[in-house]
Coordinates of C-alpha atoms in Angstrom, one line a residue:
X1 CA -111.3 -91.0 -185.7
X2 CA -107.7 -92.6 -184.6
X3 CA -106.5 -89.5 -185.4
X4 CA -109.0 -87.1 -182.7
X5 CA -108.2 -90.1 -180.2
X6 CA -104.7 -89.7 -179.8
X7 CA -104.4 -86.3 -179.9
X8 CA -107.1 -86.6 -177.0
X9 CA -104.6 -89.2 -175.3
X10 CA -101.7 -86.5 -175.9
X11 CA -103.7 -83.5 -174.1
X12 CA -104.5 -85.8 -171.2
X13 CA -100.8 -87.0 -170.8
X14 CA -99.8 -82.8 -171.1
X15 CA -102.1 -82.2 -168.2
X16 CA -99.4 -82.3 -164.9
X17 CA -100.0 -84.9 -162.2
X18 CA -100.9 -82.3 -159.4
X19 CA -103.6 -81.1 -161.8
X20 CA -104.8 -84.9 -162.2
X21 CA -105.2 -85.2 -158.1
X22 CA -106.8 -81.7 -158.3
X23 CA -109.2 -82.8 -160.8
X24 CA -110.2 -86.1 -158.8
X25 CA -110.8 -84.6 -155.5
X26 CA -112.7 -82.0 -156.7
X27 CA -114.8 -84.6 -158.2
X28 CA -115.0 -87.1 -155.5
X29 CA -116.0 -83.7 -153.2
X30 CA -118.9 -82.8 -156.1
X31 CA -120.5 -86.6 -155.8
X32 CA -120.0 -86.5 -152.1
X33 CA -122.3 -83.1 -151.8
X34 CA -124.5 -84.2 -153.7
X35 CA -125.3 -87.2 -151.6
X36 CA -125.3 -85.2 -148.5
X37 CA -127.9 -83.4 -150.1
X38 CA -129.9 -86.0 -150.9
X39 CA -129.8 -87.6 -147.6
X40 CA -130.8 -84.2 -146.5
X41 CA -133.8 -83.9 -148.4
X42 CA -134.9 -87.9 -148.0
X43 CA -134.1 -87.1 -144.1
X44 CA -136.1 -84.4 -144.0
X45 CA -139.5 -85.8 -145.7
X46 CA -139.0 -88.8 -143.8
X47 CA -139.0 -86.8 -140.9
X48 CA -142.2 -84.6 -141.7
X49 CA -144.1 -87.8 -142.5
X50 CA -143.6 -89.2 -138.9
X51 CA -144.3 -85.9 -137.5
X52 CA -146.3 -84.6 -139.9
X53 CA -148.2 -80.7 -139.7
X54 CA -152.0 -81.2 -140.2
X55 CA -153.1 -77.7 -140.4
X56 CA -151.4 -75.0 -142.2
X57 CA -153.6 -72.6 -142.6
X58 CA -156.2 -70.6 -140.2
X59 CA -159.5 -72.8 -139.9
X60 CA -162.9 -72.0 -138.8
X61 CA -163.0 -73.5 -135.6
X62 CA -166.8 -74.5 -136.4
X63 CA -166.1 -76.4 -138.9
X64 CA -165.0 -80.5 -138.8
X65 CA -162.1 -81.8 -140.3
X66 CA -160.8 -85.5 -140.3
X67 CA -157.4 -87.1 -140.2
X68 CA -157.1 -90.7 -141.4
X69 CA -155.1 -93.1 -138.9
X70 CA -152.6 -94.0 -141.8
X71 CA -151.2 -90.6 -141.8
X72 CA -151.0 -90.6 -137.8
X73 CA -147.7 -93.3 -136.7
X74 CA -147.5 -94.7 -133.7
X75 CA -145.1 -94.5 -131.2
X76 CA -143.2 -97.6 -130.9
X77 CA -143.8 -98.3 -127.4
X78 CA -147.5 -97.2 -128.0
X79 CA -147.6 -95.3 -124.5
X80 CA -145.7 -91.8 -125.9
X81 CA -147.0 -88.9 -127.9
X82 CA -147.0 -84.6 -128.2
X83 CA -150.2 -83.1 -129.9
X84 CA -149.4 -79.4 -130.5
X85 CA -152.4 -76.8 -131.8
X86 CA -152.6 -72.9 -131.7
X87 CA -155.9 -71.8 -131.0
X88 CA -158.1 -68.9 -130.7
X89 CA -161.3 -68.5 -128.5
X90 CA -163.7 -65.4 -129.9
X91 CA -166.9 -66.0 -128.5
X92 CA -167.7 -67.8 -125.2
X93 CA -171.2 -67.8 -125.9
X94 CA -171.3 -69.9 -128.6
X95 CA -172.9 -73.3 -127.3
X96 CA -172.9 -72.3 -124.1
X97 CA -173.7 -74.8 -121.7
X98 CA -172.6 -77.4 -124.1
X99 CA -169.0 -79.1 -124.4
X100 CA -167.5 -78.0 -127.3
X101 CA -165.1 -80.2 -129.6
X102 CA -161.6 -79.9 -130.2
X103 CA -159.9 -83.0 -130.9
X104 CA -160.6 -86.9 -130.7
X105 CA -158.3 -89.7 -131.5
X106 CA -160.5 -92.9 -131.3
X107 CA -164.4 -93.8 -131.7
X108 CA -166.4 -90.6 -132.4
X109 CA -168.2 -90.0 -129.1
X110 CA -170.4 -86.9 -127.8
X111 CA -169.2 -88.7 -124.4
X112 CA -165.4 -89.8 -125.0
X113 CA -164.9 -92.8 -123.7
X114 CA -163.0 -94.8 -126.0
X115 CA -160.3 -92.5 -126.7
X116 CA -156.7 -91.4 -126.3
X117 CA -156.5 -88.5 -126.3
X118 CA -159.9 -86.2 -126.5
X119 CA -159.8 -82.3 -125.6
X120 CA -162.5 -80.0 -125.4
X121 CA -164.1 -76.9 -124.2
X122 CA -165.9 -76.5 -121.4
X123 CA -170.2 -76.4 -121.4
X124 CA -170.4 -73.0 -119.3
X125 CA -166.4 -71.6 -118.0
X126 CA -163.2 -71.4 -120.3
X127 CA -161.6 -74.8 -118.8
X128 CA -160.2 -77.5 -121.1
X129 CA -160.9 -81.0 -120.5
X130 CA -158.6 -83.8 -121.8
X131 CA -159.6 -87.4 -121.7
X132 CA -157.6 -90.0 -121.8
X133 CA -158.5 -94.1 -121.7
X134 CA -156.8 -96.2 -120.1
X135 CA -155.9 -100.1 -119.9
X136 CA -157.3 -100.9 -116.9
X137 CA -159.0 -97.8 -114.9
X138 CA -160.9 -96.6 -118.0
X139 CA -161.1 -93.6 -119.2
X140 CA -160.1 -90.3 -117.3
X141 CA -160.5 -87.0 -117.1
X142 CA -158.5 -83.9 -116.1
X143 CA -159.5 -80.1 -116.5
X144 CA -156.9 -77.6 -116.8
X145 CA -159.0 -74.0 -116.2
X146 CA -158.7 -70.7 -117.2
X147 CA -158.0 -71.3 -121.0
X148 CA -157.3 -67.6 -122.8
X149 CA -159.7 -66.2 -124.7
X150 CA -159.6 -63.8 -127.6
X151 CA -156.3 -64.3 -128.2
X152 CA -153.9 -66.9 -129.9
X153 CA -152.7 -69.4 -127.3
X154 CA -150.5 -72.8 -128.6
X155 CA -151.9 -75.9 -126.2
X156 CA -149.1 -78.7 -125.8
X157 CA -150.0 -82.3 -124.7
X158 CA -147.5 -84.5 -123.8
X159 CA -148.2 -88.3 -122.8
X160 CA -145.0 -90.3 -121.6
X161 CA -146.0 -93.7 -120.4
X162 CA -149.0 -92.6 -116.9
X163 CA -147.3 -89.3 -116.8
X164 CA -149.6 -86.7 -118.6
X165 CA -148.5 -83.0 -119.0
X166 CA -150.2 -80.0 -120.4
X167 CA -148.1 -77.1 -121.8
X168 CA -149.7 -73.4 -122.4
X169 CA -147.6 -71.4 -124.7
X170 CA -144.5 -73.4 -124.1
X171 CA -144.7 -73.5 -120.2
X172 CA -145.8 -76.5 -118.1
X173 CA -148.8 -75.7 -115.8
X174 CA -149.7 -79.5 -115.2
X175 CA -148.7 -82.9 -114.4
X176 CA -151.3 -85.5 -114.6
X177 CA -150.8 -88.9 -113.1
X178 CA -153.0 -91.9 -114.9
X179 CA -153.9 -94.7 -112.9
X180 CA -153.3 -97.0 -115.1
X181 CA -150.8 -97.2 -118.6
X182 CA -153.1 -95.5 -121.4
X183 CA -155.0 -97.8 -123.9
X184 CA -153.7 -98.2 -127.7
X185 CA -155.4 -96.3 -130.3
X186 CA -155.3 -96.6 -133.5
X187 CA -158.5 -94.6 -134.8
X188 CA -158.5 -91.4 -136.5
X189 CA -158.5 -88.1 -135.8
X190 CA -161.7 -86.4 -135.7
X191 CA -161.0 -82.0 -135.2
X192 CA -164.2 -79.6 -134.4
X193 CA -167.0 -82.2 -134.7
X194 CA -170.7 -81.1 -133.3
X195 CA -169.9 -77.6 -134.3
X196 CA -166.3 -76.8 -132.8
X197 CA -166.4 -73.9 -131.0
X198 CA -166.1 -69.7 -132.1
X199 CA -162.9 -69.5 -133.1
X200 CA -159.9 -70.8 -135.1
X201 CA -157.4 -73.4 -134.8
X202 CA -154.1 -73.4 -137.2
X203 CA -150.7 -75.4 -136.8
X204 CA -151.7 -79.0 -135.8
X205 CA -148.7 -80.7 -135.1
X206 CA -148.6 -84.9 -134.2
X207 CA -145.3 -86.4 -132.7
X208 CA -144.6 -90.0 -132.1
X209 CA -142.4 -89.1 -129.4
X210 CA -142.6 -87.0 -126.1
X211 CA -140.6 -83.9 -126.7
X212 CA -138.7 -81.9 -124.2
X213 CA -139.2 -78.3 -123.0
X214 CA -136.9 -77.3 -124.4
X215 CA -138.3 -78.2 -127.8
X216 CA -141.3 -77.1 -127.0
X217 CA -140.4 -73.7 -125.8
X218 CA -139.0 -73.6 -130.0
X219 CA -142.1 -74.1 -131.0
X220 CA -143.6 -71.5 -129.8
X221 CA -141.1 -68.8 -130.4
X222 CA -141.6 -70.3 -133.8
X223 CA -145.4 -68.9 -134.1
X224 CA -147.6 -70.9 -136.4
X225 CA -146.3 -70.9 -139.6
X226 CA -145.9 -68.3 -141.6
X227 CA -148.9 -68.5 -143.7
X228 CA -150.0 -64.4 -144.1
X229 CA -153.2 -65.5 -143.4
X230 CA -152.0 -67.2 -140.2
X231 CA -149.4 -63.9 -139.7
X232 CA -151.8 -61.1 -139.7
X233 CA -154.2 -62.7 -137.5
X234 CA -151.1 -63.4 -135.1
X235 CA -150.3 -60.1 -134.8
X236 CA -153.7 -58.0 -135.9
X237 CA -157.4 -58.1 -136.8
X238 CA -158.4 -61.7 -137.2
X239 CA -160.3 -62.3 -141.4
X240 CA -163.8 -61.4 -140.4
X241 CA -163.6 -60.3 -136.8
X242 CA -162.5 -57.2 -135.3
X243 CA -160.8 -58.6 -132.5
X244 CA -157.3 -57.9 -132.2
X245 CA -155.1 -60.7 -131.0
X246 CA -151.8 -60.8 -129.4
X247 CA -149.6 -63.7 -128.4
X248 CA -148.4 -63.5 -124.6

């Protein structure tokens, strides 16, 4: 054993002294990329669980989904948030004459009242109606018209204190102004209850945080996902419809 030790002790004291350094940087460079990497992949779970994707996959717009509050964080002013959803409109007639559901966050209401936000269809034209509580002034509403139909259009909400915006595939058609600071809320998220509407929704995205055209306009060049599910129906025949749908 003395014997394999030393001659150990006399190959290390043959190896040159530029060789030594070599040998050390290279290692201190190995353990450095390798923390880099980890912080990379901590960083970027961190960041998906604060901003997390909901829906991945193309869903039957008729059919209700829930989101428990613990997996929804709050901005740490409480007054700041984006929603981001792709959605598809087939059939106009479905329900018609009644509102039809998108997306509560709140107490489960047919009329949203305590809520922040709530978006839904409209009972007879394509319009989308967003309600919003608020501190003071209670809850309001604003009605953006016009929504596409039969194709895949991404809807953008972005609330920054009493300044309220609306995004259609990554443009801003309108600024609403609250009258008041919007309400806390803490509830959970209730998609397509009382039916939904005809149609799909895919690509639910939450932020914490208001994000800026320009990172909105990403996200749409992005398309949702790239689920081939999601993919076909971006670009042809939806599953189980004929319609063909094109992104404009």
């Amino acid at each position: 054993m003395n014997n394999i030790i030393n001659n150990l002790k006399n190959v290390r004291s043959k190896i040159p002294l530029s060789d030594k350094k070599l040998s050390i940087v290279i290692g201190i460079s190995c353990i450095i990329i390798i923390m880099l990497i980890v912080f990379y992949v901590l960083s970027k779970k961190k960041y998906k669980k604060i901003n997390p994707t909901f829906i991945t996959k193309q869903k039957n717009a008729k059919k209700k989904y829930k989101i428990s509050s613990k997996l929804v964080y709050n901005p740490s002013n409480g007054y700041t948030y984006t929603w981001n959803i792709w959605m598809y409109i087939n059939n106009w007639s479905y329900k018609l004459n009644s509102m039809k559901h998108i997306l509560t966050r709140g107490r489960l209401e047919k009329t949203p009242i305590h809520c922040n936000p709530s978006i839904w269809l409209g009972d007879k034209t394509n319009d989308l109606h967003f309600y919003i509580e608020t501190d003071k002034k209670g809850t309001q509403e604003f009605i953006l018209k016009d929504v596409p139909i039969k194709k895949w259009t991404m809807i953008t909400i972005v609330l920054q204190m009493n300044e309220f915006e609306v995004y259609i595939n990554g443009n801003l058609v309108e600024t609403y102004i609250l009258k008041s600071l919007p309400k806390l809320n803490n509830g959970n998220v209730y998609i397509n209850e009382w039916g939904g509407y005809d149609g799909f929704i895919t690509n639910l995205k939450y932020f914490p945080k208001t994000l800026s055209p320009l990172f909105i306009q990403k996200l749409y060049k992005k398309k949702p996902g790239y689920n081939k599910n999601v993919f076909k129906s971006l670009f042809g025949p939806i599953t189980n419809n004929k319609q063909t749908c094109v992104t404009s």
